[in-house]
Tab-separated table of C-alpha atoms in Angstrom:
chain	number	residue	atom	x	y	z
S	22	UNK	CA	22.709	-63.331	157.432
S	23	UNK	CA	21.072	-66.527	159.179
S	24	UNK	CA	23.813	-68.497	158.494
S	25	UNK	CA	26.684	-66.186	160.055
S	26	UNK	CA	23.845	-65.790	162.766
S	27	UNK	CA	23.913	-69.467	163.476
S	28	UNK	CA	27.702	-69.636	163.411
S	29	UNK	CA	28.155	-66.902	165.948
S	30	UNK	CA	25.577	-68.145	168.155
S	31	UNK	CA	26.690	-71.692	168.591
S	32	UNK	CA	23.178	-73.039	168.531
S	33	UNK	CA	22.992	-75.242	165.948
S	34	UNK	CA	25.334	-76.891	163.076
S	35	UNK	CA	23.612	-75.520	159.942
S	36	UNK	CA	23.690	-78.427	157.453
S	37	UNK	CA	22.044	-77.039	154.504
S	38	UNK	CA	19.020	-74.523	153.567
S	39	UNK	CA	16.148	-74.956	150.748
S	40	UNK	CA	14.510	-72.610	148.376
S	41	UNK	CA	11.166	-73.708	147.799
S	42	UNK	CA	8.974	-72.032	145.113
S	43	UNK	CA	5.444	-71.320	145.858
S	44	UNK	CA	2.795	-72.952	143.769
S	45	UNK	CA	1.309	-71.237	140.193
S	46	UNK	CA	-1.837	-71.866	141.819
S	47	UNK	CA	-0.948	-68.752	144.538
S	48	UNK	CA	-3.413	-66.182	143.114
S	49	UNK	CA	-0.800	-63.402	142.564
S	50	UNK	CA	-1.008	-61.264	140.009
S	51	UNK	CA	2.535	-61.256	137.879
S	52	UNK	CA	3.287	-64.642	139.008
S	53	UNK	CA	5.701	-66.227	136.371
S	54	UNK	CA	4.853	-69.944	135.554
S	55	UNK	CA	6.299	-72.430	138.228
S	56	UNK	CA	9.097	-73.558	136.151
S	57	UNK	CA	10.777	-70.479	135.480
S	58	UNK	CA	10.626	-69.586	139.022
S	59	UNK	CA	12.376	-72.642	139.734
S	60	UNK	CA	15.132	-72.255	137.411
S	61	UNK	CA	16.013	-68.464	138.354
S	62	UNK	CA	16.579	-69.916	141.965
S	63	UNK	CA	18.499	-72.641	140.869
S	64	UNK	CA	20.782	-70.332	138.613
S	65	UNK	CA	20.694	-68.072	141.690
S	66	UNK	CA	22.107	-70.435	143.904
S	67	UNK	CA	24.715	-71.634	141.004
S	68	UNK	CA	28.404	-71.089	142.256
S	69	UNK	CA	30.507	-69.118	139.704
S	70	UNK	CA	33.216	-67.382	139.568
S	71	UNK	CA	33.288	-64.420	136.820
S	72	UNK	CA	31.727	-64.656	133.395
S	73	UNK	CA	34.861	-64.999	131.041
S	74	UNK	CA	35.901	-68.174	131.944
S	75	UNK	CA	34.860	-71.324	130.805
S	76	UNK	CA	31.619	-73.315	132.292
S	77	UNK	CA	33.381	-75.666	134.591
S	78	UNK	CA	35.386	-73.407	135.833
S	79	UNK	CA	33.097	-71.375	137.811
S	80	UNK	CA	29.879	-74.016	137.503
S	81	UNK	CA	31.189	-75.533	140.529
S	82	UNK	CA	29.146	-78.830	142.099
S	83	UNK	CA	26.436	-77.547	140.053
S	84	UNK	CA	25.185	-75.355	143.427
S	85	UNK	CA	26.421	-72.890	146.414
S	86	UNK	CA	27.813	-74.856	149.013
S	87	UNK	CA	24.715	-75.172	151.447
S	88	UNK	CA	21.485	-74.018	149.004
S	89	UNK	CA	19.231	-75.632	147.281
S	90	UNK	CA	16.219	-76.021	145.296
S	91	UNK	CA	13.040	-78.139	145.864
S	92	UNK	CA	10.280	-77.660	143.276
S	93	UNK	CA	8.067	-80.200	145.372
S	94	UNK	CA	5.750	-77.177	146.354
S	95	UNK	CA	5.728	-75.137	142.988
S	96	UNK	CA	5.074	-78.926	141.178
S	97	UNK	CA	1.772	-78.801	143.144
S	98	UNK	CA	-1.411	-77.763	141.578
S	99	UNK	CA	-3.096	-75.944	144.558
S	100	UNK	CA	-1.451	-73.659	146.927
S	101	UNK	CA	0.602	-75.221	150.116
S	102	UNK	CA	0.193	-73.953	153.377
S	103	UNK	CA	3.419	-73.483	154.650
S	104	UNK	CA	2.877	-75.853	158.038
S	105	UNK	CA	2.573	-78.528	155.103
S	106	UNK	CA	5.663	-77.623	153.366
S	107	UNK	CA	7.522	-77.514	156.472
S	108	UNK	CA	5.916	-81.230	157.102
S	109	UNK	CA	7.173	-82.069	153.732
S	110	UNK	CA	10.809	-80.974	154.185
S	111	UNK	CA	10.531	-82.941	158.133
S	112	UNK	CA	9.478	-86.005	156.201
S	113	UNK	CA	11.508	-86.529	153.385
S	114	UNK	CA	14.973	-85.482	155.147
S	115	UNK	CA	13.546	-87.336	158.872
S	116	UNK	CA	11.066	-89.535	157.759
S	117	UNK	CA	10.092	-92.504	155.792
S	118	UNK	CA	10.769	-90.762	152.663
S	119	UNK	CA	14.742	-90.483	153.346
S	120	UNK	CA	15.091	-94.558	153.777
S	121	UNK	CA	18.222	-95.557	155.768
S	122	UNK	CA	19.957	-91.902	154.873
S	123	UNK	CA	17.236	-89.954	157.391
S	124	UNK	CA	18.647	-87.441	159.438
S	125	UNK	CA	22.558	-86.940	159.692
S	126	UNK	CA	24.673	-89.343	161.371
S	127	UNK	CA	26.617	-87.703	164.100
S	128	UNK	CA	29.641	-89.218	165.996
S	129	UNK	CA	27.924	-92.278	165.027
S	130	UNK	CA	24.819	-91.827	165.885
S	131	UNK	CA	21.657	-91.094	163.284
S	132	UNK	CA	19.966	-87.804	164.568
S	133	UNK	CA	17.169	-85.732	163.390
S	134	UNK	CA	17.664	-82.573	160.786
S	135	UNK	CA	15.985	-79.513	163.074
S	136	UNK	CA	13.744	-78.028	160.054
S	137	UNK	CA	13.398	-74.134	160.536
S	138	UNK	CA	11.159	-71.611	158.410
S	139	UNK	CA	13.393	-68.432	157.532
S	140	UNK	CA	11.167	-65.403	157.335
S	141	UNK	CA	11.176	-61.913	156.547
S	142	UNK	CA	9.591	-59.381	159.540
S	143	UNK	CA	6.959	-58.754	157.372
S	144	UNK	CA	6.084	-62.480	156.578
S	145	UNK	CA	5.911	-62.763	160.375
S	146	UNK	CA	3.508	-59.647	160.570
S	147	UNK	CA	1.181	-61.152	158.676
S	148	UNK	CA	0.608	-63.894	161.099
S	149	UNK	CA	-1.833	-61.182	162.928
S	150	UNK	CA	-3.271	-59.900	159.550
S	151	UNK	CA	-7.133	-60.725	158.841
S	152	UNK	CA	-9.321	-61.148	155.140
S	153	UNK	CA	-12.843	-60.115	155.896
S	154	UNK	CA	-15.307	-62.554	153.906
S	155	UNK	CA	-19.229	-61.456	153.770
S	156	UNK	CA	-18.176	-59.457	156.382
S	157	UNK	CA	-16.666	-62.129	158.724
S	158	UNK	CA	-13.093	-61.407	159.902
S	159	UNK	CA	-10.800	-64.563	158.887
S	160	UNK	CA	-7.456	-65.018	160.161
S	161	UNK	CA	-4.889	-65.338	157.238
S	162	UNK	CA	-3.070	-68.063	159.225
S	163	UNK	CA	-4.369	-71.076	161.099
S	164	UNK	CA	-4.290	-71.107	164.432
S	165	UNK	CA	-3.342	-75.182	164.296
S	166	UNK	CA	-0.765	-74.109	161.376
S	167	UNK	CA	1.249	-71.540	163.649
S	168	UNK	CA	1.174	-74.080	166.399
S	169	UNK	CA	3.143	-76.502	164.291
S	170	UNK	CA	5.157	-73.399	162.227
S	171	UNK	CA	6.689	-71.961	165.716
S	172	UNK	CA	6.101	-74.709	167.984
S	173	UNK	CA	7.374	-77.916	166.381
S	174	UNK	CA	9.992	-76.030	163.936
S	175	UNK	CA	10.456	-72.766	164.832
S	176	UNK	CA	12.078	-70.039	162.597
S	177	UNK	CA	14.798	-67.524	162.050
S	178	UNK	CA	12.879	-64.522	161.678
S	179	UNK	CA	14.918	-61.771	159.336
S	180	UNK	CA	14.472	-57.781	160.370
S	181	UNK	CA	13.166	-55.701	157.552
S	182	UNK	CA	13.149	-52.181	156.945
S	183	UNK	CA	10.102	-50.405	158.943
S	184	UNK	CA	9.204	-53.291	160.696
S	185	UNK	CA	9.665	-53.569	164.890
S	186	UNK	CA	9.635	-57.662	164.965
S	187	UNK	CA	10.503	-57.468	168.960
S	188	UNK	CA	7.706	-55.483	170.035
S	189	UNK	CA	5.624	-58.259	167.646
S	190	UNK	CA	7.020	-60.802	168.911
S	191	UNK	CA	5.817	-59.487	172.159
S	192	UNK	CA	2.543	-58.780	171.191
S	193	UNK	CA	1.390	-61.797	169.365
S	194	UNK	CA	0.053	-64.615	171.430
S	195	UNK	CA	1.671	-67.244	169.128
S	196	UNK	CA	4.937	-65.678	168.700
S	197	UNK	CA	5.078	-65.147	172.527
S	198	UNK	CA	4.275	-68.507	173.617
S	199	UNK	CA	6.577	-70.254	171.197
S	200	UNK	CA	9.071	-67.352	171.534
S	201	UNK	CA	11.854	-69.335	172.864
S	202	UNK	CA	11.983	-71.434	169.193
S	203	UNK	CA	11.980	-67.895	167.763
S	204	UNK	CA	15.224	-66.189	166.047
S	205	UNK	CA	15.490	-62.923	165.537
S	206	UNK	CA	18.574	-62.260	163.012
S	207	UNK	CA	19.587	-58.730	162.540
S	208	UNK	CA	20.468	-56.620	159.899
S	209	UNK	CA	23.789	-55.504	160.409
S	210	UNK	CA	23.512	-53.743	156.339
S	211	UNK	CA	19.747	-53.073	155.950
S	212	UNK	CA	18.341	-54.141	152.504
S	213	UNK	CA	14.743	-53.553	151.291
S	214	UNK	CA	15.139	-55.006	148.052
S	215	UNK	CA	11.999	-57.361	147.331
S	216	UNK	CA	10.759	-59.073	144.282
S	217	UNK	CA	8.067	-56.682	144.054
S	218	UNK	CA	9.961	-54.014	143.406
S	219	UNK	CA	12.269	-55.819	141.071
S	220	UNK	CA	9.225	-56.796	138.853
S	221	UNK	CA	8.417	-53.244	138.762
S	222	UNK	CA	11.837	-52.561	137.683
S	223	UNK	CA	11.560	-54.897	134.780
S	224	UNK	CA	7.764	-53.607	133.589
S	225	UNK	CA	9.330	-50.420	133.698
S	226	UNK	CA	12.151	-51.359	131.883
S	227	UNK	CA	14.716	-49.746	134.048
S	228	UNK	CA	18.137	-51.051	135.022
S	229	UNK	CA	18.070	-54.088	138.092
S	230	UNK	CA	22.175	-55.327	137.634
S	231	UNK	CA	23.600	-55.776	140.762
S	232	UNK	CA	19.783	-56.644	142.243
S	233	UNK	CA	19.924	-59.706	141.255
S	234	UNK	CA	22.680	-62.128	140.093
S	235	UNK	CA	23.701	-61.750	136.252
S	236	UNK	CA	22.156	-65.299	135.236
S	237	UNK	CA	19.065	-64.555	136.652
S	238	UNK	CA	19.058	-60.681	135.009
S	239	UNK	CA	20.043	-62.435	131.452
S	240	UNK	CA	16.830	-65.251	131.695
S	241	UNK	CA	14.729	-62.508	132.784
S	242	UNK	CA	15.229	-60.690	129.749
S	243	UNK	CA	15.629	-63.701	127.930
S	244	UNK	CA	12.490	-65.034	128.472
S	245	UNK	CA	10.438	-61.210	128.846
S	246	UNK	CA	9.251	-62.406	132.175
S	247	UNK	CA	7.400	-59.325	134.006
S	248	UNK	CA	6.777	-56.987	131.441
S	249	UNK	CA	2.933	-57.060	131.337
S	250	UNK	CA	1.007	-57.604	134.422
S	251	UNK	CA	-0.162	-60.943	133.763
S	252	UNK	CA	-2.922	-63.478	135.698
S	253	UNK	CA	-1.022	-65.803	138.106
S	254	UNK	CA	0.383	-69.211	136.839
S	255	UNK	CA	0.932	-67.785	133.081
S	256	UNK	CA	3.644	-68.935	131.075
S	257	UNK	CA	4.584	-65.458	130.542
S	258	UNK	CA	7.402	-66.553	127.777
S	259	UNK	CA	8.403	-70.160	126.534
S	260	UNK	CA	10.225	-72.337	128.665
S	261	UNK	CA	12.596	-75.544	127.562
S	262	UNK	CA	12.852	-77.904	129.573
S	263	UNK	CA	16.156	-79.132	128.538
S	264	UNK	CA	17.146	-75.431	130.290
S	265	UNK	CA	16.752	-77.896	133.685
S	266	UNK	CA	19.949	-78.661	132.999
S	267	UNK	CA	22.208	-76.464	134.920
S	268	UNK	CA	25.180	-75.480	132.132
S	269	UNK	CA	22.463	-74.597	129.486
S	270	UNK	CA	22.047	-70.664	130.776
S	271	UNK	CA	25.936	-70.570	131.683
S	272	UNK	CA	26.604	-71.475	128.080
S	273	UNK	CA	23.965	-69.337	126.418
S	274	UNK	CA	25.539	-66.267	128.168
S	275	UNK	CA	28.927	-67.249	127.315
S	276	UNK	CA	28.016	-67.542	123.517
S	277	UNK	CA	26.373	-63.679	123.644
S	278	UNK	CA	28.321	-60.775	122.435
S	279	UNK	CA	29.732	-58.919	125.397
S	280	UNK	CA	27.863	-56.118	124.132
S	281	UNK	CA	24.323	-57.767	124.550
S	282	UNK	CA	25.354	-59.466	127.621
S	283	UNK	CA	25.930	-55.844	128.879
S	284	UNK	CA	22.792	-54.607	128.030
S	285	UNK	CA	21.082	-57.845	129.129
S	286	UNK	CA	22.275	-56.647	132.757
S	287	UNK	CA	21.677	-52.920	132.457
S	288	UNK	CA	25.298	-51.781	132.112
S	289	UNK	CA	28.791	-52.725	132.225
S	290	UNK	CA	31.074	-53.802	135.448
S	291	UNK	CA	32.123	-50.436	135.798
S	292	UNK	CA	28.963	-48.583	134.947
């Protein structure tokens, strides 16, 4: 949806788009350990065709054609803010980190990648949400951090379900002053799927094919990842990391009896 936004508005040249896993040190309870998070987005993001041919046939450049993956923020062992992780991203495609290759050369000419947050309307809603601490009221989010979110990024700001992001957007001092670097992208086909309800799905052992892309479904099961309700940064089943490699899951799936494979998923294609 953001990227056929940014096509139709003419705004920007979209040059590519990162998933970035939050840290096992987020207190959240169910939280799968870092590294399986970070492979189920990278087999996510895998390009393939349908599941009966062979691996390089529909493992294609290893990736969709403009997502990625960059553990950098799970890898860490406390929680990132997300101003940081935005500062990240600005430095290692702009900055010293990205050498002589910074930016994206342009009719010649080296300019600067335009880093943008893309957030759900709840995400945003948040931004005027407080935590009460021996009874103080605490902002969730930094004043100095949503200065540098909205004002020196900016963000593409999904609509969800239930939540009325214009009349935020014109409530909240932040939002409103920075509201020009502000995207609102619609929902043309509203969807109020969320991985909170998918986890749920799984702990109750009920069907989530067509949720969620069949690799991810299989290393779910796989792995019995959300079937307890578990303390945050837990293993929550064994991980290999030779399964970094992005063929291993194709090929593991490939090997299973269709039958399995069909179960793995919660049904058959025609089911």
């Amino acid at each position: 949806m953001a990227r056929d936004h940014i096509i139709e508005s003419e705004t920007f040249e979209l040059i590519g788009a990162y998933f970035s896993p939050v840290s096992s040190g987020y207190q959240k309870a169910g939280l799968a350990y870092y590294k399986h998070r970070v492979r189920m987005c990278q087999l996510a993001v895998t390009e393939y065709a349908e599941i009966h041919v062979c691996v390089a046939s529909y493992l294609r450049a290893n990736s969709s054609d403009f997502i990625d993956v960059d553990p950098w923020e799970a890898r860490q062992a406390e929680t990132q803010r997300t101003a940081i992780v935005l500062q990240h991203f600005d430095e290692w495609i702009n900055g010293d980190k990205a050498a002589g290759a910074w930016g994206v050369e342009c009719d010649g000419v080296r300019r600067r990648v335009k880093i943008k947050l893309i957030a759900g309307g709840d995400l945003i809603e948040s931004f005027a949400k407080y935590e009460v601490w021996n009874g103080e009221k605490i902002p969730l989010w930094l004043a100095s951090d949503l200065d540098i979110i909205l004002g020196r990024f900016g963000c593409f700001i999904i609509e969800r379900t239930g939540a009325d992001v214009h009349e935020f957007l014109l409530s909240h001092q932040s939002l409103y002053l920075h509201r020009r670097n502000v995207h609102v992208v619609k929902q043309f086909i509203y969807n109020d799927i969320s991985s909170a309800k998918v986890r749920l799905f799984v702990k109750r052992n009920m069907s989530i094919k067509y949720l969620l892309p069949d690799l991810v479904v299989a290393y779910i099961k796989r792995k019995n990842l959300y079937t307890v309700d578990e303390p945050s940064g837990r293993t929550d089943g064994p991980f290999d990391d030779d399964e970094m490699t992005s063929s291993n899951d194709v090929q593991k799936w490939q090997e299973e009896p269709a039958e399995r494979r069909e179960r793995q998923t919660g049904g058959s294609r025609g089911s």
